[in-house]
Amino acid sequence: MDVNKIIKLLIPIIIYEVFVVIFLIKLNELNTYLLKEYSNAFFMELLQYNGWEPLKYFGMTIVLGAISIIGIVFCWNILKNSYVDVEEMFACILSILFCVVTIIILMKFISIPILKAVFLAAIALVGGAYSFGKK
């Protein structure tokens, strides 16, 4: 097994994971601040913090999760539909594992308090639309 070939195949996922780690560090700092300063605040106050910064992080989490899902599908199709050598197979399996772990960690980090506030805003929006739409 050629380790150099595996590393070359994993370079895109390594770059992606470094970016995700940097994002998660910043998201964790934001979460810590929001939990400390906005623990009892109205959900819209939390979402409006620093020019809607929590929503920007929520959107970026969606984008990073989508990239991971695309990576999983891409690697799965490579493994399923074509002949690959041992190095490519190993790189694809590692990439799939990295992407799955990334999705799980992203969901954990975004869940409190940002996801809670986004869900409350969505419920308020749907409820408001329903009540105004009903005559």
PDB file of C-alpha atoms in Angstrom:
ATOM      1  CA  MET A   1       0.000   0.000   0.000  1.00  0.00           C
ATOM      2  CA  ASP A   2       1.403   3.359  -1.089  1.00  0.00           C
ATOM      3  CA  VAL A   3       0.923   5.849   1.773  1.00  0.00           C
ATOM      4  CA  ASN A   4       1.974   8.818  -0.385  1.00  0.00           C
ATOM      5  CA  LYS A   5      -0.813   8.066  -2.869  1.00  0.00           C
ATOM      6  CA  ILE A   6      -3.356   7.878  -0.038  1.00  0.00           C
ATOM      7  CA  ILE A   7      -2.184  11.236   1.339  1.00  0.00           C
ATOM      8  CA  LYS A   8      -2.414  12.812  -2.132  1.00  0.00           C
ATOM      9  CA  LEU A   9      -5.955  11.481  -2.498  1.00  0.00           C
ATOM     10  CA  LEU A  10      -6.896  12.810   0.940  1.00  0.00           C
ATOM     11  CA  ILE A  11      -5.507  16.344   0.430  1.00  0.00           C
ATOM     12  CA  PRO A  12      -8.928  17.858  -0.507  1.00  0.00           C
ATOM     13  CA  ILE A  13     -10.619  16.303   2.530  1.00  0.00           C
ATOM     14  CA  ILE A  14      -7.749  17.385   4.800  1.00  0.00           C
ATOM     15  CA  ILE A  15      -8.078  20.991   3.578  1.00  0.00           C
ATOM     16  CA  TYR A  16     -11.851  20.810   4.087  1.00  0.00           C
ATOM     17  CA  GLU A  17     -11.451  19.385   7.601  1.00  0.00           C
ATOM     18  CA  VAL A  18      -8.955  22.119   8.573  1.00  0.00           C
ATOM     19  CA  PHE A  19     -11.490  24.715   7.433  1.00  0.00           C
ATOM     20  CA  VAL A  20     -14.238  22.928   9.423  1.00  0.00           C
ATOM     21  CA  VAL A  21     -12.081  22.854  12.569  1.00  0.00           C
ATOM     22  CA  ILE A  22     -11.421  26.601  12.302  1.00  0.00           C
ATOM     23  CA  PHE A  23     -15.153  27.190  11.779  1.00  0.00           C
ATOM     24  CA  LEU A  24     -16.034  25.000  14.768  1.00  0.00           C
ATOM     25  CA  ILE A  25     -13.607  26.881  17.026  1.00  0.00           C
ATOM     26  CA  LYS A  26     -15.258  30.182  16.067  1.00  0.00           C
ATOM     27  CA  LEU A  27     -18.732  28.661  16.411  1.00  0.00           C
ATOM     28  CA  ASN A  28     -17.866  27.365  19.868  1.00  0.00           C
ATOM     29  CA  GLU A  29     -16.711  30.849  20.902  1.00  0.00           C
ATOM     30  CA  LEU A  30     -19.995  32.302  19.628  1.00  0.00           C
ATOM     31  CA  ASN A  31     -22.016  29.606  21.415  1.00  0.00           C
ATOM     32  CA  THR A  32     -20.175  30.239  24.685  1.00  0.00           C
ATOM     33  CA  TYR A  33     -20.839  33.968  24.437  1.00  0.00           C
ATOM     34  CA  LEU A  34     -24.497  33.520  23.489  1.00  0.00           C
ATOM     35  CA  LEU A  35     -25.139  31.061  26.301  1.00  0.00           C
ATOM     36  CA  LYS A  36     -23.487  33.410  28.780  1.00  0.00           C
ATOM     37  CA  GLU A  37     -25.060  36.684  27.650  1.00  0.00           C
ATOM     38  CA  TYR A  38     -28.373  35.600  26.116  1.00  0.00           C
ATOM     39  CA  SER A  39     -29.394  32.619  28.238  1.00  0.00           C
ATOM     40  CA  ASN A  40     -32.759  34.148  29.187  1.00  0.00           C
ATOM     41  CA  ALA A  41     -33.208  36.450  26.202  1.00  0.00           C
ATOM     42  CA  PHE A  42     -35.958  36.387  23.618  1.00  0.00           C
ATOM     43  CA  PHE A  43     -34.895  34.198  20.689  1.00  0.00           C
ATOM     44  CA  MET A  44     -34.972  37.093  18.224  1.00  0.00           C
ATOM     45  CA  GLU A  45     -32.476  39.030  20.339  1.00  0.00           C
ATOM     46  CA  LEU A  46     -30.149  36.057  20.182  1.00  0.00           C
ATOM     47  CA  LEU A  47     -30.517  35.737  16.398  1.00  0.00           C
ATOM     48  CA  GLN A  48     -29.968  39.482  15.882  1.00  0.00           C
ATOM     49  CA  TYR A  49     -26.691  39.499  17.794  1.00  0.00           C
ATOM     50  CA  ASN A  50     -23.882  41.268  15.895  1.00  0.00           C
ATOM     51  CA  GLY A  51     -25.747  41.724  12.613  1.00  0.00           C
ATOM     52  CA  TRP A  52     -27.491  38.331  12.580  1.00  0.00           C
ATOM     53  CA  GLU A  53     -24.193  36.499  13.128  1.00  0.00           C
ATOM     54  CA  PRO A  54     -25.863  33.352  14.535  1.00  0.00           C
ATOM     55  CA  LEU A  55     -27.868  32.993  11.311  1.00  0.00           C
ATOM     56  CA  LYS A  56     -24.696  33.353   9.262  1.00  0.00           C
ATOM     57  CA  TYR A  57     -23.134  30.525  11.271  1.00  0.00           C
ATOM     58  CA  PHE A  58     -26.299  28.474  10.830  1.00  0.00           C
ATOM     59  CA  GLY A  59     -26.131  28.982   7.055  1.00  0.00           C
ATOM     60  CA  MET A  60     -22.454  28.085   6.964  1.00  0.00           C
ATOM     61  CA  THR A  61     -23.187  24.938   8.945  1.00  0.00           C
ATOM     62  CA  ILE A  62     -25.788  23.971   6.325  1.00  0.00           C
ATOM     63  CA  VAL A  63     -23.239  24.576   3.542  1.00  0.00           C
ATOM     64  CA  LEU A  64     -20.507  22.555   5.282  1.00  0.00           C
ATOM     65  CA  GLY A  65     -22.956  19.733   5.979  1.00  0.00           C
ATOM     66  CA  ALA A  66     -24.019  19.722   2.330  1.00  0.00           C
ATOM     67  CA  ILE A  67     -20.384  19.538   1.231  1.00  0.00           C
ATOM     68  CA  SER A  68     -19.911  16.535   3.515  1.00  0.00           C
ATOM     69  CA  ILE A  69     -22.995  14.838   2.082  1.00  0.00           C
ATOM     70  CA  ILE A  70     -21.753  15.473  -1.457  1.00  0.00           C
ATOM     71  CA  GLY A  71     -18.377  14.009  -0.454  1.00  0.00           C
ATOM     72  CA  ILE A  72     -20.039  10.899   0.955  1.00  0.00           C
ATOM     73  CA  VAL A  73     -22.134  10.400  -2.189  1.00  0.00           C
ATOM     74  CA  PHE A  74     -19.113  10.992  -4.438  1.00  0.00           C
ATOM     75  CA  CYS A  75     -16.925   8.476  -2.583  1.00  0.00           C
ATOM     76  CA  TRP A  76     -19.748   5.956  -2.304  1.00  0.00           C
ATOM     77  CA  ASN A  77     -20.307   6.113  -6.078  1.00  0.00           C
ATOM     78  CA  ILE A  78     -16.595   5.628  -6.690  1.00  0.00           C
ATOM     79  CA  LEU A  79     -16.570   2.561  -4.462  1.00  0.00           C
ATOM     80  CA  LYS A  80     -19.809   1.179  -5.868  1.00  0.00           C
ATOM     81  CA  ASN A  81     -19.495   1.846  -9.582  1.00  0.00           C
ATOM     82  CA  SER A  82     -15.870   1.452 -10.560  1.00  0.00           C
ATOM     83  CA  TYR A  83     -12.812  -0.637 -10.030  1.00  0.00           C
ATOM     84  CA  VAL A  84     -10.481   1.042  -7.557  1.00  0.00           C
ATOM     85  CA  ASP A  85      -7.135  -0.009  -6.230  1.00  0.00           C
ATOM     86  CA  VAL A  86      -6.470  -0.499  -2.519  1.00  0.00           C
ATOM     87  CA  GLU A  87      -5.182   3.041  -1.977  1.00  0.00           C
ATOM     88  CA  GLU A  88      -8.228   4.652  -3.603  1.00  0.00           C
ATOM     89  CA  MET A  89     -10.577   2.396  -1.662  1.00  0.00           C
ATOM     90  CA  PHE A  90      -8.819   3.242   1.617  1.00  0.00           C
ATOM     91  CA  ALA A  91      -8.893   6.977   0.825  1.00  0.00           C
ATOM     92  CA  CYS A  92     -12.606   6.838  -0.027  1.00  0.00           C
ATOM     93  CA  ILE A  93     -13.458   4.957   3.162  1.00  0.00           C
ATOM     94  CA  LEU A  94     -11.464   7.462   5.243  1.00  0.00           C
ATOM     95  CA  SER A  95     -13.144  10.360   3.427  1.00  0.00           C
ATOM     96  CA  ILE A  96     -16.589   8.911   4.144  1.00  0.00           C
ATOM     97  CA  LEU A  97     -15.710   8.478   7.823  1.00  0.00           C
ATOM     98  CA  PHE A  98     -14.356  12.038   8.050  1.00  0.00           C
ATOM     99  CA  CYS A  99     -17.515  13.409   6.426  1.00  0.00           C
ATOM    100  CA  VAL A 100     -19.858  11.455   8.700  1.00  0.00           C
ATOM    101  CA  VAL A 101     -17.972  12.602  11.805  1.00  0.00           C
ATOM    102  CA  THR A 102     -18.001  16.173  10.472  1.00  0.00           C
ATOM    103  CA  ILE A 103     -21.786  16.126  10.039  1.00  0.00           C
ATOM    104  CA  ILE A 104     -22.288  14.785  13.566  1.00  0.00           C
ATOM    105  CA  ILE A 105     -19.971  17.385  15.095  1.00  0.00           C
ATOM    106  CA  LEU A 106     -21.559  20.231  13.103  1.00  0.00           C
ATOM    107  CA  MET A 107     -25.012  19.199  14.331  1.00  0.00           C
ATOM    108  CA  LYS A 108     -23.799  19.079  17.924  1.00  0.00           C
ATOM    109  CA  PHE A 109     -22.123  22.494  17.796  1.00  0.00           C
ATOM    110  CA  ILE A 110     -24.986  24.317  16.053  1.00  0.00           C
ATOM    111  CA  SER A 111     -27.755  22.743  18.141  1.00  0.00           C
ATOM    112  CA  ILE A 112     -27.582  24.956  21.234  1.00  0.00           C
ATOM    113  CA  PRO A 113     -28.393  27.845  21.332  1.00  0.00           C
ATOM    114  CA  ILE A 114     -28.522  28.765  17.624  1.00  0.00           C
ATOM    115  CA  LEU A 115     -30.617  25.880  16.279  1.00  0.00           C
ATOM    116  CA  LYS A 116     -33.062  26.285  19.150  1.00  0.00           C
ATOM    117  CA  ALA A 117     -33.512  29.970  18.293  1.00  0.00           C
ATOM    118  CA  VAL A 118     -33.871  29.213  14.566  1.00  0.00           C
ATOM    119  CA  PHE A 119     -36.556  26.606  15.304  1.00  0.00           C
ATOM    120  CA  LEU A 120     -38.423  29.048  17.554  1.00  0.00           C
ATOM    121  CA  ALA A 121     -38.249  31.713  14.842  1.00  0.00           C
ATOM    122  CA  ALA A 122     -39.529  29.234  12.241  1.00  0.00           C
ATOM    123  CA  ILE A 123     -42.401  28.188  14.504  1.00  0.00           C
ATOM    124  CA  ALA A 124     -43.277  31.844  15.166  1.00  0.00           C
ATOM    125  CA  LEU A 125     -43.144  32.589  11.431  1.00  0.00           C
ATOM    126  CA  VAL A 126     -45.351  29.627  10.510  1.00  0.00           C
ATOM    127  CA  GLY A 127     -47.750  30.399  13.359  1.00  0.00           C
ATOM    128  CA  GLY A 128     -47.932  34.047  12.359  1.00  0.00           C
ATOM    129  CA  ALA A 129     -48.506  33.204   8.714  1.00  0.00           C
ATOM    130  CA  TYR A 130     -51.195  30.717   9.677  1.00  0.00           C
ATOM    131  CA  SER A 131     -53.006  33.129  11.975  1.00  0.00           C
ATOM    132  CA  PHE A 132     -52.888  36.020   9.474  1.00  0.00           C
ATOM    133  CA  GLY A 133     -53.878  33.750   6.595  1.00  0.00           C
ATOM    134  CA  LYS A 134     -56.954  32.449   8.358  1.00  0.00           C
ATOM    135  CA  LYS A 135     -59.969  34.737   8.057  1.00  0.00           C
TER     136      LYS A 135
END
